[in-house]
mmCIF file of C-alpha atoms in Angstrom:
data_model
loop_
_atom_site.group_PDB
_atom_site.id
_atom_site.type_symbol
_atom_site.label_atom_id
_atom_site.label_comp_id
_atom_site.label_asym_id
_atom_site.label_seq_id
_atom_site.Cartn_x
_atom_site.Cartn_y
_atom_site.Cartn_z
ATOM 1 C CA UNK A 3 -31.239 0.328 3.954
ATOM 2 C CA UNK A 4 -27.483 0.017 3.464
ATOM 3 C CA UNK A 5 -25.383 1.722 0.849
ATOM 4 C CA UNK A 6 -24.140 -0.520 -1.929
ATOM 5 C CA UNK A 7 -20.384 -1.268 -1.873
ATOM 6 C CA UNK A 8 -17.868 -2.907 -4.160
ATOM 7 C CA UNK A 9 -18.309 -6.687 -4.051
ATOM 8 C CA UNK A 10 -14.860 -7.296 -2.540
ATOM 9 C CA UNK A 11 -15.640 -5.375 0.679
ATOM 10 C CA UNK A 12 -16.360 -8.086 3.249
ATOM 11 C CA UNK A 13 -19.509 -6.894 5.046
ATOM 12 C CA UNK A 14 -18.702 -8.981 8.141
ATOM 13 C CA UNK A 15 -15.362 -7.241 8.763
ATOM 14 C CA UNK A 16 -15.667 -3.685 10.156
ATOM 15 C CA UNK A 17 -11.984 -2.982 9.366
ATOM 16 C CA UNK A 18 -12.545 -3.916 5.751
ATOM 17 C CA UNK A 19 -15.689 -1.805 5.473
ATOM 18 C CA UNK A 20 -13.910 1.174 6.991
ATOM 19 C CA UNK A 21 -11.011 0.683 4.590
ATOM 20 C CA UNK A 22 -13.374 0.500 1.610
ATOM 21 C CA UNK A 23 -15.476 3.457 2.709
ATOM 22 C CA UNK A 24 -12.783 5.855 3.919
ATOM 23 C CA UNK A 25 -9.407 4.918 2.417
ATOM 24 C CA UNK A 26 -9.559 2.896 -0.811
ATOM 25 C CA UNK A 27 -9.675 5.219 -3.779
ATOM 26 C CA UNK A 28 -9.271 8.344 -1.630
ATOM 27 C CA UNK A 29 -6.259 10.444 -2.687
ATOM 28 C CA UNK A 30 -3.532 10.173 -0.061
ATOM 29 C CA UNK A 31 -0.663 12.603 0.305
ATOM 30 C CA UNK A 32 0.446 11.578 3.793
ATOM 31 C CA UNK A 33 4.064 10.491 3.458
ATOM 32 C CA UNK A 34 4.010 7.945 6.287
ATOM 33 C CA UNK A 35 0.837 6.321 5.020
ATOM 34 C CA UNK A 36 2.220 6.197 1.480
ATOM 35 C CA UNK A 37 5.316 4.378 2.749
ATOM 36 C CA UNK A 38 3.216 2.112 4.976
ATOM 37 C CA UNK A 39 0.848 1.147 2.177
ATOM 38 C CA UNK A 40 3.700 0.404 -0.225
ATOM 39 C CA UNK A 41 5.112 -2.066 2.275
ATOM 40 C CA UNK A 42 1.752 -3.545 3.230
ATOM 41 C CA UNK A 43 0.815 -4.116 -0.412
ATOM 42 C CA UNK A 44 4.105 -5.975 -0.804
ATOM 43 C CA UNK A 45 3.432 -7.996 2.346
ATOM 44 C CA UNK A 46 0.089 -8.969 0.833
ATOM 45 C CA UNK A 47 1.731 -10.789 -2.107
ATOM 46 C CA UNK A 48 0.284 -14.300 -2.158
ATOM 47 C CA UNK A 49 -2.202 -13.500 0.599
ATOM 48 C CA UNK A 50 -5.499 -11.670 0.842
ATOM 49 C CA UNK A 51 -5.597 -7.940 1.498
ATOM 50 C CA UNK A 52 -7.992 -8.674 4.341
ATOM 51 C CA UNK A 53 -5.269 -10.715 6.086
ATOM 52 C CA UNK A 54 -2.876 -7.764 5.937
ATOM 53 C CA UNK A 55 -5.527 -5.217 6.854
ATOM 54 C CA UNK A 56 -6.389 -7.252 9.957
ATOM 55 C CA UNK A 57 -2.702 -7.112 10.947
ATOM 56 C CA UNK A 58 -2.108 -3.454 10.052
ATOM 57 C CA UNK A 59 -2.002 -2.174 13.634
ATOM 58 C CA UNK A 60 0.447 -4.933 14.550
ATOM 59 C CA UNK A 61 2.607 -3.903 11.591
ATOM 60 C CA UNK A 62 2.556 -0.272 12.725
ATOM 61 C CA UNK A 63 3.833 -1.228 16.152
ATOM 62 C CA UNK A 64 6.345 -3.802 14.891
ATOM 63 C CA UNK A 65 7.766 -1.429 12.268
ATOM 64 C CA UNK A 66 8.068 1.657 14.492
ATOM 65 C CA UNK A 67 5.006 3.357 12.994
ATOM 66 C CA UNK A 68 6.688 3.171 9.592
ATOM 67 C CA UNK A 69 9.581 5.460 10.500
ATOM 68 C CA UNK A 70 11.779 4.829 7.454
ATOM 69 C CA UNK A 71 14.976 6.046 9.142
ATOM 70 C CA UNK A 72 14.533 3.558 11.969
ATOM 71 C CA UNK A 73 13.570 0.723 9.639
ATOM 72 C CA UNK A 74 16.536 1.365 7.335
ATOM 73 C CA UNK A 75 18.840 0.771 10.313
ATOM 74 C CA UNK A 76 17.278 -2.489 11.546
ATOM 75 C CA UNK A 77 19.867 -5.067 12.527
ATOM 76 C CA UNK A 78 19.816 -8.863 12.821
ATOM 77 C CA UNK A 79 18.366 -8.684 16.348
ATOM 78 C CA UNK A 80 15.412 -6.569 15.170
ATOM 79 C CA UNK A 81 14.862 -8.893 12.195
ATOM 80 C CA UNK A 82 14.759 -11.861 14.588
ATOM 81 C CA UNK A 83 12.158 -10.040 16.699
ATOM 82 C CA UNK A 84 10.039 -9.367 13.624
ATOM 83 C CA UNK A 85 10.269 -12.966 12.443
ATOM 84 C CA UNK A 86 9.070 -14.105 15.882
ATOM 85 C CA UNK A 87 6.133 -11.647 15.937
ATOM 86 C CA UNK A 88 2.836 -13.520 15.357
ATOM 87 C CA UNK A 89 1.058 -10.200 14.691
ATOM 88 C CA UNK A 90 2.662 -9.803 11.263
ATOM 89 C CA UNK A 91 3.374 -12.073 8.303
ATOM 90 C CA UNK A 92 6.614 -13.737 9.365
ATOM 91 C CA UNK A 93 8.183 -14.146 5.967
ATOM 92 C CA UNK A 94 11.921 -13.513 5.881
ATOM 93 C CA UNK A 95 11.849 -12.073 2.347
ATOM 94 C CA UNK A 96 9.003 -9.686 3.148
ATOM 95 C CA UNK A 97 10.635 -8.479 6.368
ATOM 96 C CA UNK A 98 13.915 -7.948 4.503
ATOM 97 C CA UNK A 99 12.003 -6.107 1.772
ATOM 98 C CA UNK A 100 10.625 -3.599 4.284
ATOM 99 C CA UNK A 101 14.175 -2.785 5.375
ATOM 100 C CA UNK A 102 15.425 -2.555 1.789
ATOM 101 C CA UNK A 103 12.393 -0.434 0.893
ATOM 102 C CA UNK A 104 13.126 1.959 3.751
ATOM 103 C CA UNK A 105 16.658 2.443 2.430
ATOM 104 C CA UNK A 106 15.383 2.909 -1.145
ATOM 105 C CA UNK A 107 12.662 5.259 0.117
ATOM 106 C CA UNK A 108 15.215 7.504 1.822
ATOM 107 C CA UNK A 109 17.266 7.674 -1.390
ATOM 108 C CA UNK A 110 14.126 8.433 -3.429
ATOM 109 C CA UNK A 111 13.198 11.240 -1.030
ATOM 110 C CA UNK A 112 16.668 12.771 -1.422
ATOM 111 C CA UNK A 113 16.212 12.756 -5.180
ATOM 112 C CA UNK A 114 12.487 13.520 -5.622
ATOM 113 C CA UNK A 115 11.711 15.334 -2.381
ATOM 114 C CA UNK A 116 9.107 12.832 -1.230
ATOM 115 C CA UNK A 117 7.301 9.670 -2.221
ATOM 116 C CA UNK A 118 4.175 11.788 -2.576
ATOM 117 C CA UNK A 119 5.839 14.065 -5.137
ATOM 118 C CA UNK A 120 7.286 11.090 -7.026
ATOM 119 C CA UNK A 121 4.028 9.131 -7.205
ATOM 120 C CA UNK A 122 1.556 11.893 -7.966
ATOM 121 C CA UNK A 123 3.764 13.313 -10.735
ATOM 122 C CA UNK A 124 2.900 10.166 -12.694
ATOM 123 C CA UNK A 125 -0.760 11.271 -12.838
ATOM 124 C CA UNK A 126 -0.251 15.053 -12.912
ATOM 125 C CA UNK A 127 -1.564 15.258 -9.350
ATOM 126 C CA UNK A 128 -5.033 13.947 -10.283
ATOM 127 C CA UNK A 129 -6.524 10.484 -9.759
ATOM 128 C CA UNK A 130 -7.327 8.301 -12.729
ATOM 129 C CA UNK A 131 -11.044 7.442 -12.801
ATOM 130 C CA UNK A 132 -11.875 4.059 -14.261
ATOM 131 C CA UNK A 133 -15.289 2.562 -14.864
ATOM 132 C CA UNK A 134 -15.076 -0.028 -12.085
ATOM 133 C CA UNK A 135 -13.740 -2.852 -14.262
ATOM 134 C CA UNK A 136 -11.521 -5.441 -12.579
ATOM 135 C CA UNK A 137 -8.111 -4.187 -13.655
ATOM 136 C CA UNK A 138 -4.988 -5.769 -12.172
ATOM 137 C CA UNK A 139 -2.231 -3.784 -13.901
ATOM 138 C CA UNK A 140 -1.718 -1.090 -16.516
ATOM 139 C CA UNK A 141 1.062 0.496 -18.539
ATOM 140 C CA UNK A 142 1.409 3.053 -15.751
ATOM 141 C CA UNK A 143 1.727 0.418 -13.015
ATOM 142 C CA UNK A 144 4.257 -1.386 -15.237
ATOM 143 C CA UNK A 145 6.277 1.823 -15.592
ATOM 144 C CA UNK A 146 6.204 2.695 -11.874
ATOM 145 C CA UNK A 147 7.009 -0.914 -10.943
ATOM 146 C CA UNK A 148 10.054 -0.988 -13.204
ATOM 147 C CA UNK A 149 11.286 2.360 -11.938
ATOM 148 C CA UNK A 150 10.862 1.430 -8.269
ATOM 149 C CA UNK A 151 12.653 -1.865 -8.905
ATOM 150 C CA UNK A 152 15.563 -0.001 -10.508
ATOM 151 C CA UNK A 153 15.664 2.195 -7.419
ATOM 152 C CA UNK A 154 16.068 -0.885 -5.213
ATOM 153 C CA UNK A 155 12.521 -1.411 -3.941
ATOM 154 C CA UNK A 156 11.323 -5.001 -3.420
ATOM 155 C CA UNK A 157 7.861 -6.565 -3.782
ATOM 156 C CA UNK A 158 6.822 -3.856 -6.223
ATOM 157 C CA UNK A 159 5.602 -5.872 -9.202
ATOM 158 C CA UNK A 160 3.086 -4.273 -11.529
ATOM 159 C CA UNK A 161 0.047 -5.969 -9.956
ATOM 160 C CA UNK A 162 1.174 -4.928 -6.468
ATOM 161 C CA UNK A 163 1.743 -1.363 -7.667
ATOM 162 C CA UNK A 164 -1.682 -1.204 -9.288
ATOM 163 C CA UNK A 165 -3.317 -2.338 -6.023
ATOM 164 C CA UNK A 166 -1.184 0.271 -4.252
ATOM 165 C CA UNK A 167 -2.367 2.965 -6.652
ATOM 166 C CA UNK A 168 -5.967 1.990 -5.861
ATOM 167 C CA UNK A 169 -5.314 1.956 -2.126
ATOM 168 C CA UNK A 170 -3.774 5.435 -2.087
ATOM 169 C CA UNK A 171 -6.314 6.937 -4.460
ATOM 170 C CA UNK A 172 -4.116 7.454 -7.512
ATOM 171 C CA UNK A 173 -6.723 5.306 -9.216
ATOM 172 C CA UNK A 174 -10.433 5.369 -8.421
ATOM 173 C CA UNK A 175 -11.824 1.933 -9.261
ATOM 174 C CA UNK A 176 -14.992 1.691 -7.172
ATOM 175 C CA UNK A 177 -17.671 -0.322 -8.958
ATOM 176 C CA UNK A 178 -20.043 1.716 -11.091
ATOM 177 C CA UNK A 179 -22.899 1.074 -8.641
ATOM 178 C CA UNK A 180 -20.852 1.633 -5.467
ATOM 179 C CA UNK A 181 -22.174 4.396 -3.230
ATOM 180 C CA UNK A 182 -18.584 5.485 -2.513
ATOM 181 C CA UNK A 183 -17.684 6.085 -6.147
ATOM 182 C CA UNK A 184 -16.763 9.737 -6.661
#
C-alpha cells in the first residue's frame, strides 16, 4: 500500500516524489536554498515545475551552487556559456534575471540581514496552513511580489511568489487527504 499524495506529484518521477515528500511545504531556513528556489521558481515561468526540477542539479552546477556573490559578478562570457548550456532553460531574460536577482539579493541581505529573515517576518516565523485548496496567489504573495520588484528582483510576480512560498514551506498547501500534510 502506498501513501496518498497530492495529485500534482508525478508518481513516475522519483525526483518529483522526493520533492513532494521531503521539500514542498517543509519550512526552509537555508539561505542558499532560499535563493536557489527563488530563481528556480522564476525560471519555471511558462514551463512546468517538473521541467525545472529535472534540471535543478544542472542549474546548481551552472550557477556556481547559487553563490550570489559569484552570480552578481557574471560577465558577458559567463552569460554566453549559460545560454549555450543545454542543462538549463536557455532563456536570455531568465539568465539575466538570475544575475539581477543575485545583485538585489545582496542588497536585501545588507538591509534585512538575510533572505530568511526578510521572508519569514511576513508570517511571524510560522507557516500558513491552508486546507489544500488550489490557490495561486494571495494578498501576501501580492505584497511580497511588489516589494521584491521594488527591490530590483525579476520574475517575482505574485503567482511565482506564491509557488515559492509553498516550495519553501511558508505555506503548507498539501491536499487534505495527503499523507504528507502536517
